[in-house]
Amino acid sequence: MASEYAIEMLNITKRFPGIIANDNITLQLRRGEIHALLGENGAGKSTLMSVLFGLYQPEEGTIKKDGQVVKINDPNDANALGIGMVHQHFKLVECFTVLDNIILGVEPAGKFGLLQKEDARRRVIELSEKYGLHVDPDAKISDITVGMQQRTEILKMLYRDNEILIFDEPTAVLTPQEIDELMQIMRNLRAEGKSILFISHKLAEIMAVADRCSVLRKGKYIGTVNTADVTMEDLSAMMVGRNVNFHVEKKPSHPGDVILHVENMTVASKVHKNNAVKGVTFDVRAGEIVCIAGIDGNGQTEFVYGLTGLEPLVDGKIVLQGKDITNAPIRERSVSGMSHIPEDRHKHGLVLDYSLEDDIVLQRYFEGEFTKHGFLRRPNIRQYAEKLIEQYDIRSGQGPVTMARSMSGGNQQKAIIAREIDKNPSLLVAVQPTRGLDVGAIEYIHRQIVAQRDAGKAVLLVSLEMDEVLDVSDRILVMYEGEIVGELDPKKTNPEEMGLYMAGAKRDTVKKEA
Amino acid sequence: MQKSPNRESLLRKPGFQTLLASLLCIVLGLLVGFIALLIINPSGAGEAIMDIMRNFLNYSKRTTQIKNLGNTLVKTAPLLMCSLSVLFAYKVGLFNIGAAGQYVAGAGACIYCAVGLGLPWFVCMLASILAGAVVGAVSGALKAYRNVNEVISCIMLNWISLYLVNTLLSGVKNPTSPYTYSVTKKLVTVDGVQQVVDHPQALLPQLGIQGLFNNNKYVGLALPLAILLAVCIWVLLSKTRLGYELRATGLNKNAAKYCGMQDRHNIVLTMAIAGGLAGIGASMLYLTGFEDWSVTQSSVPGMGFNGIAAAFLGGLNPIASIFSSFFIQHITDGGAQLDKQVYPAEISSLISSLIIYFCGFVLFFKTSLNRWLDRRGEKPLTDKGGKA
Amino acid sequence: MILLIQYTLVFTSVLMLVALGGCFSEHSGVINIGLEGIMVFGALGGALVMKYLPVGLPGFLFFIICVCAAMLAGILYSLLLAVAAIDFKADQTLVGTAMNLLGTAAATVIVKAINTAENPNNPSSTIQYIAAKKHFLFVDGYEFNWFMVLAVILLILSTVILYRTRFGLRLMACGEHPQAADSVGINVRKMRYAGVIISGLLGGLGGLVYITAGVSEWKFENGVAGFGFLALAVMIFGGWKPTKIALAALLFGLFRSLSNVYTGFGFLNSLNLPSTVYNMLPYIISLIVLVLFSANSAAPKAEGIPYDKGSR
């Protein structure tokens, strides 16, 4: 044991055309510790990990394993060095069993490559018991919960005798209870001598489980601290570089008439046989921001699809400004005053290979201003696009003719928001509008949403970010397993209480406003 | 120093890249065809490949040349329609391998209307549009509402159309040959006895164009109509609201649905239009009397498949496909110029199928070219950095 | 009746072999629309060997050589798809379509060239193999041949390979989630090549079986009459699973053979349907099957998508 460090990344620099993704970053992981890697989106965490797994070769810097310099050319090299990773998006084959996924790539096989799974199954069960993972090796991945899938990923590393375990944002998809269990599993692993790198931007979790924490900001290395010596505020300041005031400035709301009335809405699930949304009932009034909060995968996506018409309802009723739109086609809902900032801007929000101006008129191209006798009125489209680009400060290489694909995520999102807000809706449905954006863009978008409220629009915000929920909304509805389990006042509640609702540990019978 | 950026910006133009890629496909296709000729008989291979490329120019007399150019153009019109059919569907993200079957349906409809029902040419043409559109719409509907892969359903419909048309046209068959009566005839029943009488109204009008081609009587309305339709398709795709919707559907089905376009409806409509284009293509050939239909044929005519070649060779641009269609037809007819005792005429279909194959590499070619340009673009920058 | 059974078995063998080929390719993640062309090339390889191999060879050896020739021809031809789809990320539908057209065109050119070289007045695309074909039959006078036995063996082998071996597990991982396969050190490119090559092998063999089904000469201008696509329908109907594919092939084989033998059945004859109805039947059945079974498709998730190491 030459070194106290299991793995060291020393002075790593990685450049891409136009940006320095990693600028002289040093990360040293001690044997048997849980080490957090903290940073915002775009701070350079993923690039650093890609370097560790040999997906990118750094321009400068070295990697040491147990004090010895090593060269990592591809993920196989990393695996051979005992480095394993639980990716944010699991690398599991859905139609395989847990066992098949675990042995994939290191299959025990006899003559003619015939699989011999018995020993492997025994070993998996052993490991599963040893670390308290409780995974059934014969279950199909598509049938088990996200938490179980994550444990399968952990078992994959353990089965390969990996010593260095990397967890990439592992809690994003988990319920609070599952998060607690994961923390316990990580402690068990540490007790067995595994070294753990825990990538996260959630301060509470880092404080709860990590021994040390390294912080990155905008590609630069900020420092490494013992979590016992610092407070959450300290870490936060290191992460964002200033004591940001996340709080959104806004006046009290003055709710007016009911704009949206949803009654007993039920939507089928695409992945399982049950309904994903089960009898949801609520109202949104003019001049208020109502937020649907909850952990990812509790029916929010299906709820939005049902509300906006992307999926049919199994049961229930939707009324927009007194007009029943339960079975109305998408276009009719849009024309009736519903705007929708979609969750996935690449899947739904934009035609990436259209020019910016074509994307900007995506919801209005059929109006008389832009179409006459079936022909597009190009000059009007150009003029309108230029107006919105100016007004909403959408930055792009070539203005209206820029391909949407070539724009940055933040500007793509701005284009969508400009388009949806400018069509002057009575109801704005915004689903995770700030996902994957930097702090500046987030502030901008929050201001726009509040401005819409102040202009007397009804706003329905669907968000997974607890801070966003608490700061922006006037009223919070918590969704758990497809049901509204609580209605909270953001001024009176706190993250802990919300967490209980989100995890299904607490529930009210929400008053039916019908 | 001044020239290099200019050349580079030309290389970066998507249109220029497509042209370059298409030319490359042609060269590669001809090259492999030439190699095949070399293997069959090395001594005449050079001459043979030139014969294919010269096509009508092989004839020594100018008047014969022009007449044969007319023959090539007669078949270019239907081919252009098939290529428009393929590229139109492809813009919406559908691979219309069924142009062949839609073409067959169109052929069946117009020949039957002409010979069996004795209808005038424009009715026959409408019938062929309708027949093609119905066949296309079936594939579209299956895709939109039942998630059936359009390629496989199109292939099945190709064969079904072929057998149906064979059955239908058996009713207007010339008893002394496997072919139907020419479209210049019609069947009438007088006192219970079937008679064959002349029926020139079914022929497409010549509009005097035949005069340009040494009185090649087959040349007429079809060619200008086909070019006009190509322009219409270009306008439809790039200038109209429908084109805007269809392209959006093809590029991102989910976004099209999100903004309230009726994606399923659009898929059916697209395939119906594509089918109609292939269908009218058939009437452009058969209503000239250039060919008659053999009711015993057991393979789907290659016109629709060559349409795929022409569409991709033309970089999926309606205007460019006018030229690519002519080229494909040119070499297809060129194959017939070969000495059949040495070289098989199918060398032409070999070349056009190779061209389709190489078109599969176009995307890779373009991204590689762009990446190469990027790398070249970066270098001067770092050089400058070094000097500063 | 015996005629119906023998034709059904022959056509079932063909469809099953080719569909199994498609199954391997798709499980690796490559859509193989080009099966039709692969069949033509396999048939060509087999036919040429039958034409040139001395008929006096022992029957079994003759059979083996023909089978190997067809498989090899199929494999070589399938490499066209593998290179384009795997290394050059080409549109798999486009390339497959090109391969189908190319298959028939190239085979016609080759056969015609051979025929005209032998006799300049014979520019036909037909190869005859009357004598050679006798080697394949195991009861004289009946169309029961060794290919049927081989097909059953290959069916069993395919099932074992896909579900019981390391290779099968890895292959299917590449078709379902290539990023996952790559992350555990599986070479996705190699596995996809393997999948396409196996489909070439089985498709090529299927082509040979097809041209020896009840006939003893083949006109290569006609290709294989959409059989490659029928096999794709069989594969979809069989849910990408070998055993179900075998059953689906049996059903399709039955309908296909009806067009050859319906005249032998009194009640079918009395219906007085035109023969084209029977010709259309397999295609109509496939369409119906596709309509019924495409909605909830069990297709490998990553099929048709070129694997790009960068996108994780």
Short mmCIF file of N, CA, C and O in Angstrom, two decimals, chain A residues 175-236:
data_model
loop_
_atom_site.label_atom_id
_atom_site.label_comp_id
_atom_site.label_asym_id
_atom_site.label_seq_id
_atom_site.Cartn_x
_atom_site.Cartn_y
_atom_site.Cartn_z
N THR A 175 -37.17 7.97 -4.24
CA THR A 175 -38.01 8.56 -3.21
C THR A 175 -37.15 8.80 -1.98
O THR A 175 -36.10 8.17 -1.83
N PRO A 176 -37.59 9.70 -1.09
CA PRO A 176 -36.78 9.97 0.10
C PRO A 176 -36.45 8.71 0.89
O PRO A 176 -35.33 8.55 1.38
N GLN A 177 -37.40 7.79 0.95
CA GLN A 177 -37.11 6.56 1.69
C GLN A 177 -36.02 5.76 0.99
O GLN A 177 -35.09 5.26 1.62
N GLU A 178 -36.12 5.68 -0.34
CA GLU A 178 -35.10 4.96 -1.09
C GLU A 178 -33.75 5.65 -0.96
O GLU A 178 -32.71 5.00 -0.94
N ILE A 179 -33.79 6.98 -0.85
CA ILE A 179 -32.54 7.73 -0.68
C ILE A 179 -31.89 7.33 0.65
O ILE A 179 -30.69 7.04 0.71
N ASP A 180 -32.69 7.25 1.70
CA ASP A 180 -32.14 6.83 2.99
C ASP A 180 -31.52 5.45 2.89
O ASP A 180 -30.43 5.20 3.42
N GLU A 181 -32.22 4.56 2.21
CA GLU A 181 -31.69 3.21 2.07
C GLU A 181 -30.38 3.21 1.30
O GLU A 181 -29.44 2.50 1.63
N LEU A 182 -30.34 4.05 0.25
CA LEU A 182 -29.11 4.12 -0.55
C LEU A 182 -27.95 4.62 0.31
O LEU A 182 -26.83 4.08 0.24
N MET A 183 -28.23 5.62 1.15
CA MET A 183 -27.19 6.15 2.03
C MET A 183 -26.64 5.03 2.92
O MET A 183 -25.43 4.91 3.12
N GLN A 184 -27.57 4.21 3.44
CA GLN A 184 -27.15 3.12 4.31
C GLN A 184 -26.30 2.12 3.53
O GLN A 184 -25.27 1.65 4.02
N ILE A 185 -26.73 1.84 2.30
CA ILE A 185 -25.96 0.90 1.47
C ILE A 185 -24.55 1.45 1.24
O ILE A 185 -23.55 0.73 1.34
N MET A 186 -24.49 2.77 0.99
CA MET A 186 -23.17 3.36 0.74
C MET A 186 -22.29 3.24 1.99
O MET A 186 -21.09 2.96 1.89
N ARG A 187 -22.90 3.43 3.15
CA ARG A 187 -22.10 3.29 4.38
C ARG A 187 -21.63 1.85 4.56
O ARG A 187 -20.49 1.61 4.96
N ASN A 188 -22.52 0.88 4.24
CA ASN A 188 -22.12 -0.52 4.31
C ASN A 188 -20.93 -0.80 3.41
O ASN A 188 -20.00 -1.51 3.76
N LEU A 189 -20.99 -0.23 2.22
CA LEU A 189 -19.92 -0.45 1.26
C LEU A 189 -18.61 0.12 1.79
O LEU A 189 -17.55 -0.49 1.67
N ARG A 190 -18.73 1.33 2.40
CA ARG A 190 -17.53 1.94 2.97
C ARG A 190 -16.95 1.06 4.07
O ARG A 190 -15.74 0.86 4.16
N ALA A 191 -17.85 0.50 4.87
CA ALA A 191 -17.40 -0.36 5.97
C ALA A 191 -16.64 -1.57 5.44
O ALA A 191 -15.75 -2.10 6.11
N GLU A 192 -16.97 -2.03 4.24
CA GLU A 192 -16.27 -3.17 3.65
C GLU A 192 -15.00 -2.73 2.93
O GLU A 192 -14.40 -3.51 2.19
N GLY A 193 -14.65 -1.47 3.03
CA GLY A 193 -13.39 -1.01 2.45
C GLY A 193 -13.47 -0.47 1.04
O GLY A 193 -12.46 -0.19 0.42
N LYS A 194 -14.69 -0.33 0.49
CA LYS A 194 -14.81 0.23 -0.85
C LYS A 194 -14.61 1.74 -0.79
O LYS A 194 -14.95 2.39 0.20
N SER A 195 -14.07 2.28 -1.88
CA SER A 195 -13.92 3.73 -1.97
C SER A 195 -15.02 4.26 -2.87
O SER A 195 -15.25 3.75 -3.96
N ILE A 196 -15.71 5.30 -2.40
CA ILE A 196 -16.90 5.75 -3.12
C ILE A 196 -16.77 7.21 -3.52
O ILE A 196 -16.41 8.07 -2.71
N LEU A 197 -17.08 7.47 -4.79
CA LEU A 197 -17.15 8.84 -5.27
C LEU A 197 -18.62 9.14 -5.56
O LEU A 197 -19.27 8.42 -6.32
N PHE A 198 -19.12 10.20 -4.93
CA PHE A 198 -20.55 10.46 -4.93
C PHE A 198 -20.78 11.80 -5.62
O PHE A 198 -20.47 12.85 -5.06
N ILE A 199 -21.28 11.76 -6.84
CA ILE A 199 -21.45 12.99 -7.61
C ILE A 199 -22.85 13.54 -7.36
O ILE A 199 -23.83 12.82 -7.51
N SER A 200 -22.93 14.78 -6.96
CA SER A 200 -24.24 15.30 -6.59
C SER A 200 -24.23 16.82 -6.58
O SER A 200 -23.18 17.46 -6.59
N HIS A 201 -25.43 17.43 -6.64
CA HIS A 201 -25.50 18.84 -6.33
C HIS A 201 -26.49 19.07 -5.20
O HIS A 201 -26.99 20.16 -5.00
N LYS A 202 -26.80 18.00 -4.48
CA LYS A 202 -27.73 18.13 -3.37
C LYS A 202 -26.93 18.18 -2.06
O LYS A 202 -26.33 17.19 -1.62
N LEU A 203 -26.96 19.35 -1.45
CA LEU A 203 -26.08 19.60 -0.30
C LEU A 203 -26.42 18.72 0.89
O LEU A 203 -25.53 18.19 1.55
N ALA A 204 -27.71 18.56 1.17
CA ALA A 204 -28.10 17.81 2.36
C ALA A 204 -27.58 16.39 2.31
O ALA A 204 -27.08 15.84 3.30
N GLU A 205 -27.67 15.79 1.13
CA GLU A 205 -27.22 14.41 0.99
C GLU A 205 -25.70 14.32 1.17
O GLU A 205 -25.19 13.38 1.79
N ILE A 206 -25.01 15.29 0.64
CA ILE A 206 -23.56 15.28 0.78
C ILE A 206 -23.19 15.39 2.26
O ILE A 206 -22.34 14.64 2.77
N MET A 207 -23.85 16.32 2.95
CA MET A 207 -23.56 16.49 4.37
C MET A 207 -23.87 15.20 5.14
O MET A 207 -23.19 14.85 6.09
N ALA A 208 -24.92 14.49 4.70
CA ALA A 208 -25.35 13.31 5.44
C ALA A 208 -24.41 12.13 5.29
O ALA A 208 -24.20 11.37 6.23
N VAL A 209 -23.82 11.98 4.12
CA VAL A 209 -23.14 10.71 3.89
C VAL A 209 -21.65 10.85 3.58
O VAL A 209 -20.88 9.93 3.84
N ALA A 210 -21.22 12.00 3.05
CA ALA A 210 -19.85 12.06 2.57
C ALA A 210 -18.87 12.41 3.68
O ALA A 210 -19.21 13.10 4.63
N ASP A 211 -17.62 11.91 3.55
CA ASP A 211 -16.56 12.27 4.48
C ASP A 211 -15.90 13.56 4.03
O ASP A 211 -15.62 14.45 4.83
N ARG A 212 -15.61 13.62 2.74
CA ARG A 212 -14.98 14.81 2.20
C ARG A 212 -15.74 15.24 0.95
O ARG A 212 -16.52 14.48 0.40
N CYS A 213 -15.48 16.46 0.53
CA CYS A 213 -16.20 16.96 -0.64
C CYS A 213 -15.28 17.84 -1.48
O CYS A 213 -14.63 18.74 -0.95
N SER A 214 -15.21 17.53 -2.78
CA SER A 214 -14.47 18.39 -3.70
C SER A 214 -15.49 19.18 -4.53
O SER A 214 -16.51 18.64 -4.92
N VAL A 215 -15.16 20.46 -4.76
CA VAL A 215 -16.13 21.31 -5.44
C VAL A 215 -15.55 21.82 -6.76
O VAL A 215 -14.40 22.24 -6.83
N LEU A 216 -16.38 21.74 -7.81
CA LEU A 216 -16.01 22.29 -9.11
C LEU A 216 -16.95 23.43 -9.43
O LEU A 216 -18.11 23.42 -9.05
N ARG A 217 -16.41 24.42 -10.12
CA ARG A 217 -17.27 25.51 -10.59
C ARG A 217 -16.78 25.97 -11.95
O ARG A 217 -15.61 26.34 -12.09
N LYS A 218 -17.64 25.95 -12.93
CA LYS A 218 -17.33 26.38 -14.29
C LYS A 218 -16.01 25.80 -14.78
O LYS A 218 -15.14 26.51 -15.30
N GLY A 219 -15.84 24.50 -14.57
CA GLY A 219 -14.65 23.83 -15.09
C GLY A 219 -13.42 23.97 -14.23
O GLY A 219 -12.37 23.42 -14.55
N LYS A 220 -13.52 24.76 -13.16
CA LYS A 220 -12.35 24.98 -12.32
C LYS A 220 -12.49 24.23 -10.98
O LYS A 220 -13.59 24.02 -10.48
N TYR A 221 -11.32 23.88 -10.43
CA TYR A 221 -11.29 23.21 -9.14
C TYR A 221 -11.32 24.27 -8.05
O TYR A 221 -10.48 25.17 -8.02
N ILE A 222 -12.30 24.19 -7.15
CA ILE A 222 -12.43 25.21 -6.11
C ILE A 222 -11.75 24.78 -4.82
O ILE A 222 -11.07 25.55 -4.16
N GLY A 223 -11.90 23.49 -4.46
CA GLY A 223 -11.24 23.03 -3.26
C GLY A 223 -11.85 21.76 -2.72
O GLY A 223 -12.87 21.29 -3.22
N THR A 224 -11.19 21.19 -1.72
CA THR A 224 -11.70 19.99 -1.07
C THR A 224 -11.80 20.25 0.43
O THR A 224 -10.87 20.81 1.02
N VAL A 225 -12.94 19.88 1.01
CA VAL A 225 -13.13 20.14 2.44
C VAL A 225 -13.62 18.88 3.14
O VAL A 225 -14.19 17.97 2.50
N ASN A 226 -13.39 18.79 4.46
CA ASN A 226 -14.03 17.76 5.26
C ASN A 226 -15.44 18.21 5.55
O ASN A 226 -15.65 19.34 6.02
N THR A 227 -16.42 17.37 5.28
CA THR A 227 -17.80 17.82 5.48
C THR A 227 -18.08 18.13 6.94
O THR A 227 -18.94 18.95 7.25
N ALA A 228 -17.34 17.49 7.84
CA ALA A 228 -17.56 17.74 9.27
C ALA A 228 -17.18 19.17 9.64
O ALA A 228 -17.68 19.72 10.63
N ASP A 229 -16.29 19.80 8.83
CA ASP A 229 -15.79 21.12 9.18
C ASP A 229 -16.59 22.27 8.58
O ASP A 229 -16.28 23.43 8.84
N VAL A 230 -17.53 21.96 7.71
CA VAL A 230 -18.22 23.04 7.02
C VAL A 230 -19.74 22.95 7.19
O VAL A 230 -20.26 21.92 7.62
N THR A 231 -20.39 24.02 6.84
CA THR A 231 -21.86 24.02 6.84
C THR A 231 -22.35 23.94 5.40
O THR A 231 -21.59 24.12 4.46
N MET A 232 -23.64 23.69 5.26
CA MET A 232 -24.23 23.65 3.93
C MET A 232 -24.05 24.97 3.21
O MET A 232 -23.83 25.01 2.01
N GLU A 233 -24.15 26.08 3.97
CA GLU A 233 -24.01 27.40 3.36
C GLU A 233 -22.61 27.56 2.77
O GLU A 233 -22.44 28.12 1.69
N ASP A 234 -21.61 27.03 3.49
CA ASP A 234 -20.24 27.11 2.98
C ASP A 234 -20.14 26.40 1.64
O ASP A 234 -19.58 26.92 0.67
N LEU A 235 -20.68 25.16 1.61
CA LEU A 235 -20.61 24.37 0.37
C LEU A 235 -21.32 25.09 -0.76
O LEU A 235 -20.84 25.17 -1.88
N SER A 236 -22.48 25.64 -0.42
CA SER A 236 -23.27 26.34 -1.43
C SER A 236 -22.48 27.50 -2.02
O SER A 236 -22.45 27.69 -3.24
#
